[in-house]
Coordinates of C-alpha atoms and ligand atoms in Angstrom, one line a residue:
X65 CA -4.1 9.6 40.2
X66 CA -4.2 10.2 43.8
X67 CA -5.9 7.5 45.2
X68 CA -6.4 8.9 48.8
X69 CA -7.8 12.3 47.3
X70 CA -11.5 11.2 47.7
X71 CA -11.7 9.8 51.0
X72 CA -14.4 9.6 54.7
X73 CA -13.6 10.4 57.8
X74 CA -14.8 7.6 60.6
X75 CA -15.1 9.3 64.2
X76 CA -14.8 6.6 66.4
X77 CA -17.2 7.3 70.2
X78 CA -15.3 3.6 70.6
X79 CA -18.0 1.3 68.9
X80 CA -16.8 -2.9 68.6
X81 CA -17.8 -2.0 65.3
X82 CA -15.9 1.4 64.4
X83 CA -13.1 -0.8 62.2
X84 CA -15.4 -2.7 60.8
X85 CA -17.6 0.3 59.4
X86 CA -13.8 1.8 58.1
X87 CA -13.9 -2.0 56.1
X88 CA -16.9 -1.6 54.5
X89 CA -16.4 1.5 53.1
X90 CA -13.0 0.4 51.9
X91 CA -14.7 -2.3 50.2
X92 CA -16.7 0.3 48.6
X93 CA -13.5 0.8 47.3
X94 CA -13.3 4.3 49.1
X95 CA -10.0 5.3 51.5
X96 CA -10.9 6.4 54.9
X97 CA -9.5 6.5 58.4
X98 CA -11.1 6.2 62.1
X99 CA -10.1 9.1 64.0
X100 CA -11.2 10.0 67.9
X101 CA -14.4 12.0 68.2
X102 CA -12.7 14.9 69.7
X103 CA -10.4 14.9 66.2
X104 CA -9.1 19.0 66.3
X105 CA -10.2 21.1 63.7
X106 CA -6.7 21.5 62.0
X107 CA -6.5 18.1 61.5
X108 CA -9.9 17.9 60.2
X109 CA -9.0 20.1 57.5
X110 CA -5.6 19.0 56.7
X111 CA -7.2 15.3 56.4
X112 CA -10.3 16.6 54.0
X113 CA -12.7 14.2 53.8
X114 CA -16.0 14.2 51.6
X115 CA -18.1 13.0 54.5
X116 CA -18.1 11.4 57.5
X117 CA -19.4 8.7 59.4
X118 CA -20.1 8.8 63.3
X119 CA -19.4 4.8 65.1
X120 CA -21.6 3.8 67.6
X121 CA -20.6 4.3 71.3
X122 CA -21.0 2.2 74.8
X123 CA -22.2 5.6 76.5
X124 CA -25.2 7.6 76.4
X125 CA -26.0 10.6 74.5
X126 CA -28.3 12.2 77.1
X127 CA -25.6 12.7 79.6
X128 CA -23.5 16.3 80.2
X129 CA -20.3 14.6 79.7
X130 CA -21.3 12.5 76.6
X131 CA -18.7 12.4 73.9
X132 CA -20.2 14.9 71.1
X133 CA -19.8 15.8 67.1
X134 CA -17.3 18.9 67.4
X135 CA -19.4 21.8 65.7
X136 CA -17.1 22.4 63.3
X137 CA -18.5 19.0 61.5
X138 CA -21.7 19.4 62.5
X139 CA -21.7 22.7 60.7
X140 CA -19.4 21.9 57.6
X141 CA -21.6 21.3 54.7
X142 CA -20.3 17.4 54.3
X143 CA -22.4 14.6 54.2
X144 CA -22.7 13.2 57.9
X145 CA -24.0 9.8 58.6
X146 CA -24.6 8.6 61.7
X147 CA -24.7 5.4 63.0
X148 CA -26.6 4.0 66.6
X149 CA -24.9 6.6 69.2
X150 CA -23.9 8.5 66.1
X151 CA -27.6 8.8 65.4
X152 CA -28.4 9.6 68.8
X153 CA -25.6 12.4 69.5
X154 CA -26.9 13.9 66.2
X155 CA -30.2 14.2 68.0
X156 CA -29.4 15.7 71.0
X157 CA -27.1 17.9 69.8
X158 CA -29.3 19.1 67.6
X159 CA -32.4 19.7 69.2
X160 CA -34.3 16.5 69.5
X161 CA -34.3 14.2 72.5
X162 CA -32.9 10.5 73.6
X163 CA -34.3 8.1 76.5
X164 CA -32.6 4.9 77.8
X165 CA -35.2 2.4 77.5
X166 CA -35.2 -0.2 80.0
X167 CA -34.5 -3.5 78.4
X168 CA -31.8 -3.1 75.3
X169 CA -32.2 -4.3 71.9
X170 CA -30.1 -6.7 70.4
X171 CA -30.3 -9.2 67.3
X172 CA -32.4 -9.2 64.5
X173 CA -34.9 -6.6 63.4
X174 CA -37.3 -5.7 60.6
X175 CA -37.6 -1.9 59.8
X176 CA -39.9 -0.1 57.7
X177 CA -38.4 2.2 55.0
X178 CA -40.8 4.6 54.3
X179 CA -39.7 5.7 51.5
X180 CA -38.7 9.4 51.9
X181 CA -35.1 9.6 51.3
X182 CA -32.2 8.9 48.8
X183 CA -30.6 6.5 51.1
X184 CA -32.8 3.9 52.0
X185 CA -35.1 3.6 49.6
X186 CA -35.2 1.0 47.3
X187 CA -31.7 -0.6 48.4
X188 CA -32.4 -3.9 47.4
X189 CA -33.0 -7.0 49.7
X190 CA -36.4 -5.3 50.4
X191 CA -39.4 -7.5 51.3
X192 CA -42.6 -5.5 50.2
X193 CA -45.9 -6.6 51.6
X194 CA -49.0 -4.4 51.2
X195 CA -47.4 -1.7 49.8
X196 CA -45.2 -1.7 53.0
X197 CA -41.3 -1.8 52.3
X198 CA -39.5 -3.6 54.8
X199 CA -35.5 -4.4 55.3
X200 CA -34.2 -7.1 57.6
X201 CA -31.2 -5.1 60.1
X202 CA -29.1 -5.7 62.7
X203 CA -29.8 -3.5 66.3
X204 CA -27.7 -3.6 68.8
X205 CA -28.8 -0.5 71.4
X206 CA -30.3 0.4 74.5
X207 CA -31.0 4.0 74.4
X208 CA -33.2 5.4 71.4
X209 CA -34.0 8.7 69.8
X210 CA -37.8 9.7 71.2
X211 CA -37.8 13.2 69.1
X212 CA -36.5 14.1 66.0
X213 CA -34.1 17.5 65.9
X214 CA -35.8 20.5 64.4
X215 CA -35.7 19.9 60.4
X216 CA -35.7 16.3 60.3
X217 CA -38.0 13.6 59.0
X218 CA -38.5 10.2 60.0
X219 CA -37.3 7.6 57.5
X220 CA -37.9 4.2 58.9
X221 CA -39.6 2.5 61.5
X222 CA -39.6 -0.2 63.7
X223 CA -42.3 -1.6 67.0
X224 CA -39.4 -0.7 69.2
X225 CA -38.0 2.1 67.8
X226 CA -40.4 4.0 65.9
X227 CA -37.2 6.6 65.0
X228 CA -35.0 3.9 63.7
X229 CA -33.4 6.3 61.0
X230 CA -33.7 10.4 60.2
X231 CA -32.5 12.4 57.9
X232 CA -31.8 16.5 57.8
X233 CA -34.7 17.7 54.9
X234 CA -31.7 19.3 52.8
X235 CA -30.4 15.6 52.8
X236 CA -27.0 16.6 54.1
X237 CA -27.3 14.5 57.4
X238 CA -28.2 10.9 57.6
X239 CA -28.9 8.9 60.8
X240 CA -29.4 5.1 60.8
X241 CA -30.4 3.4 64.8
X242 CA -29.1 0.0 63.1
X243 CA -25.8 -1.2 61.9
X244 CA -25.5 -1.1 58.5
X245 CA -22.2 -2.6 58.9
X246 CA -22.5 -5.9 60.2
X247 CA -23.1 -8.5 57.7
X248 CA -26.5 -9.4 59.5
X249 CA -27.8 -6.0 58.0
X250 CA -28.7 -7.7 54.2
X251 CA -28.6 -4.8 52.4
X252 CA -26.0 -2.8 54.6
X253 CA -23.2 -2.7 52.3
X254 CA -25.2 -1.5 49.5
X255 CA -26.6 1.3 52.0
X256 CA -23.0 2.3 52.9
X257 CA -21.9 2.5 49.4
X258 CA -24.8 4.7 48.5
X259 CA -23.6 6.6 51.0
X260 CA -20.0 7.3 49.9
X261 CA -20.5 7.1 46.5
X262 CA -24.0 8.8 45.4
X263 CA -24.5 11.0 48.3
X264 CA -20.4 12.3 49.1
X265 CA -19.3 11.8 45.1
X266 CA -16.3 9.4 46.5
X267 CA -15.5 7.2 43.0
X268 CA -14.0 3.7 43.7
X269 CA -10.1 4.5 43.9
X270 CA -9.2 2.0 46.4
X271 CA -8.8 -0.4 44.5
X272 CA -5.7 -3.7 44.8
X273 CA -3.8 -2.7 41.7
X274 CA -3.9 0.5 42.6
X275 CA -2.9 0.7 46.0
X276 CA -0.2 -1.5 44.5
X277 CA 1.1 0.7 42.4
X278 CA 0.7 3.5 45.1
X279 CA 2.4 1.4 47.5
X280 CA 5.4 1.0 45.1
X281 CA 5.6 4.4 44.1
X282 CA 5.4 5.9 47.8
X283 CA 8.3 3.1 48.7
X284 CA 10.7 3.9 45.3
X285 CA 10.2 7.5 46.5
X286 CA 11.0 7.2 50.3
X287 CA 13.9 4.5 49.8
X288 CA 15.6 5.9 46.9
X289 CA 18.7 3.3 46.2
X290 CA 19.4 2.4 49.7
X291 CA 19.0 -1.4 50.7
X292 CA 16.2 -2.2 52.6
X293 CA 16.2 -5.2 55.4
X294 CA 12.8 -7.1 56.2
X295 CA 12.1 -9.6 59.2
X296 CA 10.2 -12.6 57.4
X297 CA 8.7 -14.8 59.8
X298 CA 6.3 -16.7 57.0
X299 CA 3.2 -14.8 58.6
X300 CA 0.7 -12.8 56.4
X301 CA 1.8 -9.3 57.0
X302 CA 5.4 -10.0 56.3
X303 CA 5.3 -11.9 53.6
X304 CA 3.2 -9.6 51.4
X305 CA 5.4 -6.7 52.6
X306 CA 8.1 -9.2 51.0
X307 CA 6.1 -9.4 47.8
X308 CA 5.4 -5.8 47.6
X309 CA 8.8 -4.6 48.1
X310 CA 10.9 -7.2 46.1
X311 CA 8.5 -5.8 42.8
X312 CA 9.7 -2.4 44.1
X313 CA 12.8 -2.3 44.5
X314 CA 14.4 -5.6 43.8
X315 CA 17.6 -6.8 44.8
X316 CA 17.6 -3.5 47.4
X317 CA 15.4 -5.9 49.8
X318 CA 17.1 -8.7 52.1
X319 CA 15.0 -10.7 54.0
X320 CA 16.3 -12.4 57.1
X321 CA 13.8 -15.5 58.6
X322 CA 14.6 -16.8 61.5
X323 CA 14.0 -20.1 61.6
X324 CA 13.0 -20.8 65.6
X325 CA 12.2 -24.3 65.6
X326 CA 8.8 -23.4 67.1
X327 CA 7.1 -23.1 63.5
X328 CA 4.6 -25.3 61.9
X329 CA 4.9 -28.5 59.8
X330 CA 7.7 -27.8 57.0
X331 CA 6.9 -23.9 57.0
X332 CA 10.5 -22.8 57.4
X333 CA 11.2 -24.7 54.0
X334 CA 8.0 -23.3 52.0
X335 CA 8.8 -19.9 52.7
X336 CA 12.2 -20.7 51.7
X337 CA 10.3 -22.3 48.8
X338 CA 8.1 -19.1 47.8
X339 CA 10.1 -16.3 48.7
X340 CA 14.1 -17.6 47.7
X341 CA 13.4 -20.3 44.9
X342 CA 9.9 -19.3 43.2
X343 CA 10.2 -15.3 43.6
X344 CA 13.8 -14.7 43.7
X345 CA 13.8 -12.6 46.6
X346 CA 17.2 -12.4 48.4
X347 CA 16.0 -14.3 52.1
X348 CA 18.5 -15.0 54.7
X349 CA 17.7 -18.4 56.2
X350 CA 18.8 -18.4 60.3
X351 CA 18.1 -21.8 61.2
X352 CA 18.2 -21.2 65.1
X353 CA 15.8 -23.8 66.4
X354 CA 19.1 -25.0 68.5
X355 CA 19.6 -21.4 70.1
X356 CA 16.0 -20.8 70.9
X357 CA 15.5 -24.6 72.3
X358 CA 18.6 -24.3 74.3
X359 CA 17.5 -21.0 75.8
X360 CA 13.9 -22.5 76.7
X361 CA 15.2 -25.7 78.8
X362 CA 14.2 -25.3 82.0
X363 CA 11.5 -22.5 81.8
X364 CA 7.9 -23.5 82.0
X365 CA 6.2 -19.9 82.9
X366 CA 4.3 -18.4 79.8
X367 CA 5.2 -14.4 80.4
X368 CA 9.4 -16.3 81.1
X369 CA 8.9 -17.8 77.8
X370 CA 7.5 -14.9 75.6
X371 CA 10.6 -12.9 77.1
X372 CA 13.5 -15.4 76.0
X373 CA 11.8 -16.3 72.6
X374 CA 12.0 -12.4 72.0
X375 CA 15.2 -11.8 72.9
X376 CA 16.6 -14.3 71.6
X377 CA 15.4 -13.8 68.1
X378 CA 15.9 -10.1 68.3
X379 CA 19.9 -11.6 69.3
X380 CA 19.9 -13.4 65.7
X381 CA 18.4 -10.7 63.9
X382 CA 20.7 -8.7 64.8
X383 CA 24.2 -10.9 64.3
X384 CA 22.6 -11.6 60.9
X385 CA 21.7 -8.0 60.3
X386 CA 24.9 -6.8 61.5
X387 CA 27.1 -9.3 59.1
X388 CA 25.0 -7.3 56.2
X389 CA 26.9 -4.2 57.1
X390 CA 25.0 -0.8 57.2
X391 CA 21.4 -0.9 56.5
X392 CA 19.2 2.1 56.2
X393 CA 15.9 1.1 55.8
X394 CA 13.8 -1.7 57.9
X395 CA 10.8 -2.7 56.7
X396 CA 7.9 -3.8 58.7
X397 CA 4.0 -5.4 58.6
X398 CA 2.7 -3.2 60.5
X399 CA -1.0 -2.9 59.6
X400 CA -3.7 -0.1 59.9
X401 CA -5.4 -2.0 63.2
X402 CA -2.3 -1.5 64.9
X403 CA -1.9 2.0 64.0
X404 CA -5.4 2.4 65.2
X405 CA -4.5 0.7 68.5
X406 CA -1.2 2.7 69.2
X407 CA -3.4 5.8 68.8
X408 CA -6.2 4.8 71.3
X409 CA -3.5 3.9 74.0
X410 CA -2.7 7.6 73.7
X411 CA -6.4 8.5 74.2
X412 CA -6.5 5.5 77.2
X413 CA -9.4 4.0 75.1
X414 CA -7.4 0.7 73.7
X415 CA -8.5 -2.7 74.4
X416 CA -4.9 -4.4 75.9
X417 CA -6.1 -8.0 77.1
X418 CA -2.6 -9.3 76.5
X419 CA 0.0 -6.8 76.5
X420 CA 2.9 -8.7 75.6
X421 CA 1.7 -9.3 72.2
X422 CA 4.6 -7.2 70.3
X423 CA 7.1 -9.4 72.5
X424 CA 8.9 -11.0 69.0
X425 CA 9.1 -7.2 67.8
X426 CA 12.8 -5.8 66.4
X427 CA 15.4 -4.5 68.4
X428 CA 14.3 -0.9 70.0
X429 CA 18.1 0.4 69.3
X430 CA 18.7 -0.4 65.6
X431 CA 19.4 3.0 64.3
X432 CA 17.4 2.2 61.4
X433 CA 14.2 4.3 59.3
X434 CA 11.0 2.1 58.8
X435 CA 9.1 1.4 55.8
X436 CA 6.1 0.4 56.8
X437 CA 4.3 -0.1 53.4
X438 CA 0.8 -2.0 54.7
X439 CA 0.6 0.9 57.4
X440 CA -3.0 2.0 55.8
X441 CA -4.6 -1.4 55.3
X442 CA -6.7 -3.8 57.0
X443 CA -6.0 -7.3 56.9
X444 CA -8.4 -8.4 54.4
X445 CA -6.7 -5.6 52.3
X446 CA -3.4 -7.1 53.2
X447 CA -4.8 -10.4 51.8
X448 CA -5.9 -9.2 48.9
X449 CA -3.2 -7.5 47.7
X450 CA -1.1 -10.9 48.4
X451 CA -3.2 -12.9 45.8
X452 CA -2.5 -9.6 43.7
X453 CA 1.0 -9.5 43.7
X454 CA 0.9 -13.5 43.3
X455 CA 1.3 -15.4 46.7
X456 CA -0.2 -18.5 47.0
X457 CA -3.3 -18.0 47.9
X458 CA -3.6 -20.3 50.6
X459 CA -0.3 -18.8 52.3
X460 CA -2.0 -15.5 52.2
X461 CA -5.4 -16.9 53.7
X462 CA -3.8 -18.5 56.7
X463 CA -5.6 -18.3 60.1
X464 CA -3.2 -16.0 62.6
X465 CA 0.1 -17.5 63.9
X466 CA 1.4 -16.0 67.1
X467 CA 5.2 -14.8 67.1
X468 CA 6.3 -17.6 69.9
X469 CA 4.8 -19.6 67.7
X470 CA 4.3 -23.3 69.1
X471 CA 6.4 -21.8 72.4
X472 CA 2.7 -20.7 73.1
X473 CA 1.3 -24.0 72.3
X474 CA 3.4 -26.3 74.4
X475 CA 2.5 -26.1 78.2
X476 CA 5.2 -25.9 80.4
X477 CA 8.9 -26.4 79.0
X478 CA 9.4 -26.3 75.6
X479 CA 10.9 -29.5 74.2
X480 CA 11.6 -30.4 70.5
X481 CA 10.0 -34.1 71.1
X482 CA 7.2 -32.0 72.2
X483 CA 7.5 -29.9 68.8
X484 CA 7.6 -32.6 66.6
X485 CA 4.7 -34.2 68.2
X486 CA 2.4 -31.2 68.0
X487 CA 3.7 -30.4 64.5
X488 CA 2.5 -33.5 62.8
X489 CA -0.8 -33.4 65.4
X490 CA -1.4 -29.3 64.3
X491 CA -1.2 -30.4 60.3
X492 CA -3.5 -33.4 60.6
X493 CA -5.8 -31.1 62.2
X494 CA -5.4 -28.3 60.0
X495 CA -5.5 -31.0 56.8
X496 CA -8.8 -32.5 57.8
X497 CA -10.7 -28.9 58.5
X498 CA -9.5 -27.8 54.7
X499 CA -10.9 -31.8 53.4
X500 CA -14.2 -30.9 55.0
X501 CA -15.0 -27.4 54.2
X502 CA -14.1 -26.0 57.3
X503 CA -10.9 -24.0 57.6
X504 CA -11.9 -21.1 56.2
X505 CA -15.7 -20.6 58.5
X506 CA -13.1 -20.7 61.8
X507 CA -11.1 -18.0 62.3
X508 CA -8.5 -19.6 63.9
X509 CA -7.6 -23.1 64.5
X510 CA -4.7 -25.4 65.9
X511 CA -3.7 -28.1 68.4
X512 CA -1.8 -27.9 71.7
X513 CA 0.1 -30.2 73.1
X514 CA -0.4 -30.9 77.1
X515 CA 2.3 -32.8 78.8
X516 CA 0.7 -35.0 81.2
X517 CA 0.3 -38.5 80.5
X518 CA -2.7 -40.4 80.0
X519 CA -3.6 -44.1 79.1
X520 CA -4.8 -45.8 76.1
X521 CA -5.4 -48.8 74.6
X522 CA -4.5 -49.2 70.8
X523 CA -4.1 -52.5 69.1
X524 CA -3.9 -54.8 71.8
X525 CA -1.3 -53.0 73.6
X526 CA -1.4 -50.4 76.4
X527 CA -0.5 -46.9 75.2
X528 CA 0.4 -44.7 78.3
X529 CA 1.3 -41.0 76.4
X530 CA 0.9 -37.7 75.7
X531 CA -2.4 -36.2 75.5
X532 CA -3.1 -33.5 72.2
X533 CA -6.0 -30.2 72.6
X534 CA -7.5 -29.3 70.1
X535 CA -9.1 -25.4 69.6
X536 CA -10.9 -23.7 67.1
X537 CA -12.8 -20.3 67.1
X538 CA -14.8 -17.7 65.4
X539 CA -14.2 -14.5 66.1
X540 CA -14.2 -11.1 64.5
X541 CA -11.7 -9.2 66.4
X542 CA -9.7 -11.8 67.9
X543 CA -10.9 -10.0 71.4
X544 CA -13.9 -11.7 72.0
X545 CA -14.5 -15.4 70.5
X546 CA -16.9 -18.2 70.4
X547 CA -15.2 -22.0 70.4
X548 CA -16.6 -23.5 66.9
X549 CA -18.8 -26.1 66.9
X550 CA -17.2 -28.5 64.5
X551 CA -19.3 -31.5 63.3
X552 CA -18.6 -34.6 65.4
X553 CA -17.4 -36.5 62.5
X554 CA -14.6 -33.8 61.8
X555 CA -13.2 -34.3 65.3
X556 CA -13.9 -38.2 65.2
X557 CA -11.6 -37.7 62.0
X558 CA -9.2 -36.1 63.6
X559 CA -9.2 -37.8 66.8
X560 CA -8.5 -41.3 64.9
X561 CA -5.8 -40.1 62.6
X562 CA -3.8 -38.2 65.3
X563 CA -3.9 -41.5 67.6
X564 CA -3.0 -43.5 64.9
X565 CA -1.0 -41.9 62.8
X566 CA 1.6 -40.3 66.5
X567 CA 2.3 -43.0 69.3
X568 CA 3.2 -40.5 71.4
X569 CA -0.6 -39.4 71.6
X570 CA -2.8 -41.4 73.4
X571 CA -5.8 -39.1 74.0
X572 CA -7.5 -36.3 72.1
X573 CA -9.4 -33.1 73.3
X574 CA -11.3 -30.4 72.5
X575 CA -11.4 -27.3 74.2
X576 CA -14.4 -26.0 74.5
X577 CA -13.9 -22.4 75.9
X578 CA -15.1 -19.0 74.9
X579 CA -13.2 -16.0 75.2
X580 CA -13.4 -14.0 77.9
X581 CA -13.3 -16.3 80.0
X582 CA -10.6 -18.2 78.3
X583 CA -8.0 -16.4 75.7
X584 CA -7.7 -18.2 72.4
X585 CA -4.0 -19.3 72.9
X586 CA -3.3 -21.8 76.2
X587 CA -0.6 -19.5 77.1
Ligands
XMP246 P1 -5.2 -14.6 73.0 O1 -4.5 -15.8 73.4 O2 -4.7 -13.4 73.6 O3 -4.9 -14.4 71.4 O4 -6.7 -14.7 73.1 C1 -5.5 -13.4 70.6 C2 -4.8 -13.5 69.2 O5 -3.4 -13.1 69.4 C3 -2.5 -14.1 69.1 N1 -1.4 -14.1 70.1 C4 -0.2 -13.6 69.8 N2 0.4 -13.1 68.7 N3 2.4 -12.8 69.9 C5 1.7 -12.7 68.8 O6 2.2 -12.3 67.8 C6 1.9 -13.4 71.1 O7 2.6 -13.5 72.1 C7 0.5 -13.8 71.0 N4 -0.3 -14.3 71.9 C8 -1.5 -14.5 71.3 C9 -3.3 -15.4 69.1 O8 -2.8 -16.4 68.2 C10 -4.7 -14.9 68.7 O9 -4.8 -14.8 67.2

């Protein structure tokens, strides 16, 4: 079975919501990849999808220079669906018209389906009053179609937007105005699989087990009998590239962690735990918090930092790779939003807030091949196919640690006093949003340790020490992000234990911070 043989093409006009779309149809169980919207022909046809799906756009379709469908889609006889600009480049390249309204809409809407095409009729989640069928979706435009192209019907409706979706009358070419895949859209994920499924023929291939056993095969295949070396650091992405290639090849995978002193509460000995004792997998433990910590005294700026935690762990990496003689093979976590990322920095379309973020990576000069095994998959993939291959499941649903680790979390000089303070403040934290339901509705969540000095009072005695932030956020790319608005008793909680439980904490905050202004991380 080929499991990539059925698969949609995304072209991305550089929609927030282009690698979500590519999630939801691989939850549909359906392989697909984004590519730019000027994609050339040739490798159209070497990809050969069964459809394709056109992203939403900042710019407008009305305009000479607007970023179009390349004909030879258009004219192929695949499925095409478009989505908000996708729907509106349809129309105006194909005869109809778009206008800029003046105010946008955003939020919330209710459209009518009337009931003349396969896609959106009878989808479920419909609310039917007086005959009328209605579906609850989520707009987000400014611009709308005003005339449908030659050959095209109407097929819902909204106050606003009376040409909320069309579709071609030979049902080859679908156009929705909403956004069928944001989770606000109820029935969106149904609509999306009725499109790859009924309307391109795509069956449900993409499945764990079998991008497993893809995975496995494609590795056994490129690495043959040569060893393979693997940089654990205990995050997601490594660890299930860990799990994947230890049942692939075996004993042909070392894994080196580096142990940097700048990890979280007892991690270094649980992925000892998991990896060495439970799975068997041959891991190389560098316990360098002494290197790193000696190379940080004295430097308190946050680019200085990033710099000399990198180097320095690409140094041990390498003495400990080196002692393993020659290696072939190096594995890495790379994951399909960083492929997508590296592609539209070529194109001068990528998103770089922080540009250091690879700082951590491996050395540029070892002359060694990569496997990169997750290169294809999202991170909820990544995730799943963790729980498959049987990591714990809480290890695989961690919130996002950064590779300086608490280096990032520490203002200022990095200390270990400082370290061991925020370690045992970070897991109290961390412990009290899993008792009360909420680590898993924040996306990310940890505490940072300020060094300024502050007074207390606890007991009877005066307590003048360090003071402890704490952050939490929701977020859905990790670019833009809301602070979460915990329930006071949570924080109260946490607040007590941390002032309790540490005397070197005499005061508690919580940042309250969106991003942009504010990143995520202090540092
Ligand atoms: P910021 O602070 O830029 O963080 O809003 C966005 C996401 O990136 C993570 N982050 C890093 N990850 N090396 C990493 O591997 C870094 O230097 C780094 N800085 C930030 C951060 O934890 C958040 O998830």
């Amino acid at each position: 079975m080929n499991i990539h043989q059925q698969k949609i093409l995304i072209l991305d006009f550089g929609s927030q919501y282009t690698q979500l779309i590519a999630r939801r149809i691989r939850e549909a169980g359906v392989y697909c990849e984004i590519h730019h919207w000027s994609c050339p022909q040739s490798d159209f046809e070497a990809f050969a999808p069964m459809g394709v799906i056109l992203s939403g756009s900042p710019e407008s379709a009305n305009l000479t220079d607007s970023p179009q469908v390349p004909d030879y889609i258009l004219h192929s006889k695949l499925p095409i669906l478009g989505i908000c600009y996708g729907m509106q480049t349809l129309a105006e390249q194909l005869g109809g018209k778009v206008e800029g309204s003046h105010s946008s809409e955003f939020g919330y809407a209710r459209i009518e389906v009337l009931g003349v095409d396969s896609l959106l009729s009878g989808l479920g989640h419909e609310v039917v009053e007086n005959d009328h069928h209605y579906q609850d979706v989520w707009m987000s435009h400014g611009d709308k179609v005003t005339r449908l192209p030659p050959g095209f019907v109407c097929t819902a409706a909204t106050d606003s937007a009376p040409l909320a979706a069309m579709m071609s009358s030979d049902g080859r070419i679908h156009a929705l105005q909403f956004h069928p895949e944001v989770t606000h859209t109820k029935a969106g994920q149904q609509l999306l699989n009725r499109f790859v499924h009924e309307i391109c023929g795509c069956e449900r291939l993409w499945t764990p087990a079998n991008i497993i056993e893809d995975a496995i095969a494609t590795v056994r295949k490129q690495v043959g009998n040569d060893q393979v070396l693997l940089g654990l650091s205990g995050g997601v992405d490594s660890s299930v590239v860990a799990a994947l290639l230890h049942r692939a090849i075996g004993d042909q995978l070392t894994c080196v962690f580096v142990d940097n002193g700048l990890l979280r509460l007892k991690e270094g000995d649980q992925v000892m735990e998991i990896f060495a004792n439970n799975m068997g997998v041959k891991v190389i433990r560098a316990n360098a918090e002494e290197a790193f910590l000696g190379k940080l005294a004295g430097i308190s700026d946050p680019e200085a930092k990033r710099k000399v935690i990198g180097n320095t762990f690409i140094d041990i990496f390498d003495e400990e790779a080196t002692k393993l003689g020659t290696v072939k093979w190096l594995a890495q976590g790379t994951i399909y939003p960083d492929v997508i990322e590296s592609a539209a920095s070529k194109h001068g379309t990528a998103h770089v807030i922080k540009s250091h973020h690879n700082v951590g990576g491996l050395p540029a000069d070892m002359k060694m091949a990569l496997v990169e095994p997750l290169r294809e998959l999202f991170k909820d993939e990544v995730r799943r196919i963790g729980v498959a291959l049987g990591l714990p499941a809480p290890m695989v649903n961690r919130h996002p640690f950064p590779g300086p680790g608490l280096g990032v979390r520490i203002l200022g000089e990095v200390k270990k006093e400082y370290c061991d303070v925020l370690r045992r403040a970070d897991a109290i934290f961390i412990e009290e949003l899993h008792r009360h339901g909420w680590y898993d509705k924040v996306s990310q969540a940890f505490a940072v340790f300020v060094p300024v000095k502050s007074v207390g009072v606890v007991g009877d005695a005066r307590r003048y020490a360090w003071v402890i932030a704490l952050r939490a956020v929701e977020t859905i790319d990790f670019m833009t992000a809301r602070w979460a608005h915990l329930p006071y008793e949570l924080l109260e909680t946490v607040s007590n234990r941390i002032i309790n439980e540490i005397r070197e904490v005499s005061r508690v905050s919580y940042d309250i911070s969106s991003k942009p202004p504010a990143t995520i991380e202090w540092e």
